[in-house]
Tab-separated table of C-alpha atoms in Angstrom:
chain	number	residue	atom	x	y	z
Q	137	UNK	CA	-45.553	12.529	-37.358
Q	138	UNK	CA	-42.376	13.961	-35.949
Q	139	UNK	CA	-39.361	11.868	-35.180
Q	140	UNK	CA	-38.018	11.630	-31.621
Q	141	UNK	CA	-35.061	13.757	-30.723
Q	142	UNK	CA	-31.794	12.306	-32.026
Q	143	UNK	CA	-29.564	10.579	-29.466
Q	144	UNK	CA	-26.972	13.205	-28.550
Q	145	UNK	CA	-24.477	10.882	-26.845
Q	146	UNK	CA	-22.289	7.943	-27.810
Q	147	UNK	CA	-24.162	4.691	-27.229
Q	148	UNK	CA	-20.816	2.856	-27.279
Q	149	UNK	CA	-19.391	4.997	-24.496
Q	150	UNK	CA	-22.590	4.763	-22.498
Q	151	UNK	CA	-22.772	0.959	-22.832
Q	152	UNK	CA	-19.133	0.617	-21.845
Q	153	UNK	CA	-19.723	2.823	-18.802
Q	154	UNK	CA	-22.682	0.614	-17.817
Q	155	UNK	CA	-20.494	-2.472	-18.268
Q	156	UNK	CA	-18.028	-1.096	-15.687
Q	157	UNK	CA	-20.857	-0.602	-13.199
Q	158	UNK	CA	-22.221	-4.133	-13.677
Q	159	UNK	CA	-18.690	-5.521	-13.497
Q	160	UNK	CA	-17.943	-3.769	-10.218
Q	161	UNK	CA	-21.343	-4.153	-8.503
Q	162	UNK	CA	-23.133	-7.071	-10.121
Q	163	UNK	CA	-26.487	-7.088	-11.835
Q	164	UNK	CA	-28.748	-6.932	-8.787
Q	165	UNK	CA	-26.703	-4.352	-6.865
Q	166	UNK	CA	-26.276	-1.952	-9.778
Q	167	UNK	CA	-29.062	0.552	-9.283
Q	168	UNK	CA	-30.586	2.558	-12.089
Q	169	UNK	CA	-29.193	5.673	-10.426
Q	170	UNK	CA	-25.664	4.180	-10.447
Q	171	UNK	CA	-26.031	3.408	-14.130
Q	172	UNK	CA	-27.427	6.819	-15.063
Q	173	UNK	CA	-24.606	8.579	-13.213
Q	174	UNK	CA	-21.915	6.467	-14.840
Q	175	UNK	CA	-23.419	6.823	-18.292
Q	176	UNK	CA	-24.191	10.535	-17.935
Q	177	UNK	CA	-27.730	9.974	-19.136
Q	178	UNK	CA	-31.229	10.916	-18.104
Q	179	UNK	CA	-33.685	8.124	-17.431
Q	180	UNK	CA	-35.554	8.866	-20.657
Q	181	UNK	CA	-32.308	8.710	-22.701
Q	182	UNK	CA	-31.463	5.366	-21.104
Q	183	UNK	CA	-34.851	3.912	-22.014
Q	184	UNK	CA	-34.728	5.382	-25.516
Q	185	UNK	CA	-31.311	3.971	-26.271
Q	186	UNK	CA	-31.257	0.675	-24.383
Q	187	UNK	CA	-34.686	-0.089	-23.003
Q	188	UNK	CA	-34.644	-1.205	-19.389
Q	189	UNK	CA	-31.913	-2.277	-16.944
Q	190	UNK	CA	-32.139	-5.911	-18.037
Q	191	UNK	CA	-31.606	-5.033	-21.722
Q	192	UNK	CA	-28.716	-2.757	-20.764
Q	193	UNK	CA	-27.099	-5.601	-18.829
Q	194	UNK	CA	-27.500	-7.991	-21.761
Q	195	UNK	CA	-25.791	-5.448	-24.008
Q	196	UNK	CA	-22.980	-4.904	-21.520
Q	197	UNK	CA	-22.397	-8.652	-21.100
Q	198	UNK	CA	-22.495	-9.174	-24.877
Q	199	UNK	CA	-19.833	-6.511	-25.364
Q	200	UNK	CA	-17.637	-7.955	-22.635
Q	201	UNK	CA	-17.976	-11.527	-23.953
Q	202	UNK	CA	-17.343	-10.620	-27.598
Q	203	UNK	CA	-14.361	-8.436	-26.731
Q	204	UNK	CA	-12.833	-11.118	-24.495
Q	205	UNK	CA	-13.375	-13.957	-26.949
Q	206	UNK	CA	-12.045	-11.955	-29.900
Q	207	UNK	CA	-8.920	-11.106	-27.928
Q	208	UNK	CA	-8.389	-14.705	-26.845
Q	209	UNK	CA	-8.997	-16.052	-30.349
Q	210	UNK	CA	-6.376	-13.684	-31.776
Q	211	UNK	CA	-3.889	-14.756	-29.094
Q	212	UNK	CA	-4.566	-18.451	-29.722
Q	213	UNK	CA	-4.104	-18.038	-33.482
Q	214	UNK	CA	-0.860	-16.122	-33.016
Q	215	UNK	CA	0.584	-18.439	-30.343
Q	216	UNK	CA	3.355	-20.842	-31.452
Q	217	UNK	CA	1.520	-23.618	-29.601
Q	218	UNK	CA	-1.839	-24.070	-27.955
Q	219	UNK	CA	-0.207	-25.181	-24.703
Q	220	UNK	CA	1.896	-22.033	-24.792
Q	221	UNK	CA	-1.276	-19.980	-25.195
Q	222	UNK	CA	-2.865	-21.661	-22.168
Q	223	UNK	CA	0.258	-21.360	-20.035
Q	224	UNK	CA	0.589	-17.670	-20.824
Q	225	UNK	CA	-3.109	-16.979	-20.237
Q	226	UNK	CA	-3.275	-18.691	-16.828
Q	227	UNK	CA	0.147	-17.462	-15.645
Q	228	UNK	CA	-0.652	-13.877	-16.632
Q	229	UNK	CA	-3.953	-14.142	-14.763
Q	230	UNK	CA	-2.121	-15.402	-11.653
Q	231	UNK	CA	0.249	-12.422	-11.871
Q	232	UNK	CA	-2.740	-10.070	-11.451
Q	233	UNK	CA	-2.900	-10.986	-7.742
Q	234	UNK	CA	-3.425	-7.930	-5.554
Q	235	UNK	CA	-4.447	-5.642	-8.453
Q	236	UNK	CA	-7.684	-3.781	-9.084
Q	237	UNK	CA	-8.288	-6.108	-12.010
Q	238	UNK	CA	-8.038	-9.117	-9.711
Q	239	UNK	CA	-10.525	-7.551	-7.284
Q	240	UNK	CA	-13.030	-7.038	-10.113
Q	241	UNK	CA	-12.852	-10.611	-11.310
Q	242	UNK	CA	-14.410	-11.568	-14.661
Q	243	UNK	CA	-17.835	-10.214	-15.614
Q	244	UNK	CA	-18.793	-13.566	-17.136
Q	245	UNK	CA	-17.912	-15.619	-14.050
Q	246	UNK	CA	-19.240	-12.944	-11.675
Q	247	UNK	CA	-22.577	-12.928	-13.529
Q	248	UNK	CA	-22.809	-16.708	-13.775
Q	249	UNK	CA	-22.159	-16.990	-10.036
Q	250	UNK	CA	-24.680	-14.295	-9.177
Q	251	UNK	CA	-27.428	-15.309	-11.603
Q	252	UNK	CA	-26.784	-18.959	-12.409
Q	253	UNK	CA	-29.735	-20.385	-10.495
Q	254	UNK	CA	-32.222	-17.724	-11.642
Q	255	UNK	CA	-34.591	-17.846	-14.556
Q	256	UNK	CA	-34.706	-15.110	-17.146
Q	257	UNK	CA	-32.516	-13.638	-19.866
Q	258	UNK	CA	-29.634	-12.379	-17.673
Q	259	UNK	CA	-28.966	-15.849	-16.282
Q	260	UNK	CA	-29.387	-17.446	-19.741
Q	261	UNK	CA	-26.866	-15.046	-21.241
Q	262	UNK	CA	-24.437	-15.610	-18.384
Q	263	UNK	CA	-24.608	-19.364	-18.977
Q	264	UNK	CA	-24.229	-18.869	-22.747
Q	265	UNK	CA	-21.107	-16.829	-22.081
Q	266	UNK	CA	-19.621	-19.714	-20.104
Q	267	UNK	CA	-20.441	-22.061	-22.977
Q	268	UNK	CA	-18.724	-19.725	-25.449
Q	269	UNK	CA	-15.575	-19.486	-23.326
Q	270	UNK	CA	-15.516	-23.273	-22.889
Q	271	UNK	CA	-15.762	-23.682	-26.662
Q	272	UNK	CA	-12.683	-21.522	-27.103
Q	273	UNK	CA	-10.811	-23.637	-24.572
Q	274	UNK	CA	-11.890	-26.736	-26.479
Q	275	UNK	CA	-10.331	-25.316	-29.654
Q	276	UNK	CA	-7.100	-24.859	-27.736
Q	277	UNK	CA	-7.257	-28.371	-26.280
Q	278	UNK	CA	-7.876	-29.984	-29.690
Q	279	UNK	CA	-4.977	-28.072	-31.181
Q	280	UNK	CA	-2.765	-28.935	-28.202
Q	281	UNK	CA	-3.596	-32.622	-28.587
Q	282	UNK	CA	-2.704	-32.459	-32.283
Q	283	UNK	CA	0.583	-30.779	-31.393
Q	284	UNK	CA	1.362	-33.487	-28.832
Q	285	UNK	CA	1.463	-31.210	-25.787
Q	286	UNK	CA	-1.908	-32.228	-24.273
Q	287	UNK	CA	-2.812	-35.835	-23.458
Q	288	UNK	CA	-4.265	-37.061	-26.798
Q	289	UNK	CA	-6.579	-39.742	-25.401
Q	290	UNK	CA	-8.369	-37.442	-22.982
Q	291	UNK	CA	-11.833	-36.118	-23.872
Q	292	UNK	CA	-11.377	-32.636	-25.330
Q	293	UNK	CA	-14.781	-31.362	-24.129
Q	294	UNK	CA	-14.048	-32.576	-20.588
Q	295	UNK	CA	-10.627	-30.897	-20.589
Q	296	UNK	CA	-12.228	-27.664	-21.857
Q	297	UNK	CA	-14.691	-27.748	-18.956
Q	298	UNK	CA	-11.758	-28.422	-16.630
Q	299	UNK	CA	-10.060	-25.264	-17.922
Q	300	UNK	CA	-13.218	-23.197	-17.530
Q	301	UNK	CA	-13.607	-24.419	-13.958
Q	302	UNK	CA	-9.921	-23.730	-13.378
Q	303	UNK	CA	-10.178	-20.163	-14.636
Q	304	UNK	CA	-13.366	-19.582	-12.616
Q	305	UNK	CA	-11.622	-20.876	-9.501
Q	306	UNK	CA	-8.524	-18.824	-10.179
Q	307	UNK	CA	-10.580	-15.656	-10.607
Q	308	UNK	CA	-12.362	-16.437	-7.315
Q	309	UNK	CA	-9.027	-16.977	-5.512
Q	310	UNK	CA	-7.716	-13.669	-6.834
Q	311	UNK	CA	-10.894	-11.839	-5.815
Q	312	UNK	CA	-10.564	-13.274	-2.306
Q	313	UNK	CA	-6.998	-11.951	-1.945
Q	314	UNK	CA	-4.769	-14.879	-2.948
Q	315	UNK	CA	-1.093	-13.994	-3.394
Q	316	UNK	CA	0.818	-14.371	-6.637
Q	317	UNK	CA	2.626	-17.415	-5.221
Q	318	UNK	CA	-0.611	-19.102	-4.199
Q	319	UNK	CA	-2.241	-18.428	-7.565
Q	320	UNK	CA	0.874	-19.500	-9.512
Q	321	UNK	CA	1.127	-22.792	-7.646
Q	322	UNK	CA	-2.535	-23.509	-8.369
Q	323	UNK	CA	-1.984	-22.719	-12.063
Q	324	UNK	CA	1.029	-25.039	-12.215
Q	325	UNK	CA	-1.055	-27.937	-10.887
Q	326	UNK	CA	-3.943	-27.088	-13.194
Q	327	UNK	CA	-1.796	-27.048	-16.320
Q	328	UNK	CA	-0.022	-30.233	-15.236
Q	329	UNK	CA	-3.414	-31.974	-15.410
Q	330	UNK	CA	-3.531	-31.382	-19.171
Q	331	UNK	CA	-0.397	-33.361	-19.850
Q	332	UNK	CA	-1.366	-36.570	-18.045
């Protein structure tokens, strides 16, 4: 038996290119042609390397989620306080108002919104990504309560869900064209809710 031809492209670069397409267009609206053009691949190379569109999306979402969570975990560990980490994260997000990044939103929230009520692996992975982000927020809340900056008697899991909903709402506001002032005022109220 002869082996198949070796893959003559970078799977990492191709997967990252696909991630950009899914991020900009969504899962359903990203056509196979869009993906092939962005990745610079033939249909056979796509199937050889990644399988079908669904498997490619799962890989793209996994990459996005793992990269985001790793970055946030590093920032939380390095932050002088958990509340400082949360303030910086939400305020920096608000400052993205009017930018290309704001118009794209977050691939996790975009995917959960698009696929949340569907069955199948894409929707399951989108929901799992929300759970993973909420778990990171819960780490921050627990640390913030220990440091005395976040209301100690409040349920940490509930506050983590509150932060996830807050970030999802903030991303939606930014996608819909909210100004920096509007987003910043919303963030101020959101963060204030952690201290009470």
